Amino acid sequence: MNNRILSGRDTGALTRGYVNKLRIAVPGKPGFKAFVNATSHNVSGYCIDIFEAAAKKLPHVLRYEFVVVDGSYDELVHNVCSGIYDAVVGDITITAERAVDVDFTMPYTESGVSLLVLTENDSKPAIEWVFLKPLTTQLWLALVGGFFFTGLVVWTIEFPRNPEYQGSSLRQCSTALYFSFSTLTFSHGQIIRSPLSKIVVVIWCFVVLVIVQSYTASLSSILTAKRLRPSVTDLEQLLSNGDYIGYQSGSFVQSVLKKRGFNVNRLNAYTNKTEYAEALRKGSKNGGVSAIVDEIPYITSFLSDPKYHNEFQMVNRIYKTPGLGFVFPKESQLVHDLSVAILELTFGAEGSQIEEKWLGKATPLPSYGMPNTDATPLTLQSFSGLFIITVCISALMLLISIAKSVHAKYTEVRDSDMQSSEGDGGSEGHGGSGPLQNGTGNRSMANQPHHEARNVNPQGVNRIGESPGDVEPNDSLPEHAILIEMNTR
């Protein structure tokens, strides 16, 4: 273990018996210099500034010196427990195992362990079918079936009376299909006449309107939403796939991953942001890793760098920790005093200024998972009520149309039968009087030849005692009787 003692800090006169200068260990971090940056001449960083600002708020004077120690964090904590150092100031995570041997101050950062993964940018293929994604396959099939069903109903109702739906089979089919599918864009025009068809079309257009509006909203969200998705979203997925996992060198995260069942041979330690980015870009199959498991403050610091913000993503908090704190021996009075000072910094402007100085102004919030809009398309179940209504009403209108056609056909047949019966009865009456008239005429000609001769007037002269209005166009005597009379004369 290589120790480097730097110049001590003196905040004023000594009180409360803190006569000796405290030897405070500082981890020699090769990476993430924003938290602790220990050089041969100076110690700085976010953790150092927080400690010095809290020390200034103590009700007593504190004298200390920093000792840079190259070793694991667990070793630093053990050295405080054994009395080698009086405290540890740095990015030490508060854990239950460490809290058994030492005391921690109030945490001064957010807590938790999360995944840092490479963001998958959806590469657009030559032919894009994203317009099909807002609806499920079942809903697409139901929609197409609705168009065919509506076209069939309208054709059945309009065919007997509308010339637009008559003609050859090809014309009938094309007209019905064109009208049905044109309702999708509401360009069907005025090619229906029956009120029953209009009711069917109005109900179906309402269904199409609702689905089209929902489809438009869903497609817009897919096209305009951020098309970046994490390559990995779950630690169990990495475990089942046998992928390589990265973690920060010296961090307690290694023990956490071992407890979760990961093989030590699958765990790779990295020290800085550049190594994080290179390992994730290579991937697990090319000598890199599929994900980096680290504490949220480090991942947040990594993502605050403009070089990595759009390429990587934090997802799925997998482990909760109280955060980062300062280490002191058991029952040390400084733990309470520094914790109060840290609370004042946390809720004051000075703490925000220190964080902004080292971690940046716009620290990105952790995204514990990005919703995938493609995974939630519109389903048939969402519109099942509309389809049931349009099918029922269309079927009812079709039944009414068929009933009207059957009734009209029955009425036409009945009227035809009545007319045929009346015509047959009149012919029989006329034919029965013919022989009687012939017989009467023959007897008249035989008994009264002179009177019949006077009645026959070829030149149109009226008979004696009859007016012109009384003369009928057709005489009661048959024509052959008149001819016989003339021949006799």
PDB file of C-alpha atoms in Angstrom, residues 155 159 163-175:
ATOM      1  CA  TRP A 155     -74.150  -4.284 -52.556  1.00  0.00           C
ATOM      2  CA  PHE A 159     -78.261  -4.162 -56.268  1.00  0.00           C
ATOM      3  CA  PRO A 163     -77.819   0.896 -61.597  1.00  0.00           C
ATOM      4  CA  GLU A 164     -74.382   1.681 -60.167  1.00  0.00           C
ATOM      5  CA  TYR A 165     -74.275  -1.793 -58.644  1.00  0.00           C
ATOM      6  CA  GLN A 166     -75.621  -3.608 -61.689  1.00  0.00           C
ATOM      7  CA  GLY A 167     -73.914  -4.882 -64.785  1.00  0.00           C
ATOM      8  CA  SER A 168     -71.251  -7.519 -65.142  1.00  0.00           C
ATOM      9  CA  SER A 169     -69.930  -9.420 -62.155  1.00  0.00           C
ATOM     10  CA  LEU A 170     -66.588  -7.627 -62.414  1.00  0.00           C
ATOM     11  CA  ARG A 171     -68.252  -4.231 -62.352  1.00  0.00           C
ATOM     12  CA  GLN A 172     -70.446  -5.158 -59.393  1.00  0.00           C
ATOM     13  CA  CYS A 173     -67.488  -6.441 -57.418  1.00  0.00           C
ATOM     14  CA  SER A 174     -65.250  -3.468 -58.219  1.00  0.00           C
ATOM     15  CA  THR A 175     -67.979  -0.962 -57.387  1.00  0.00           C
TER      16      THR A 175
END
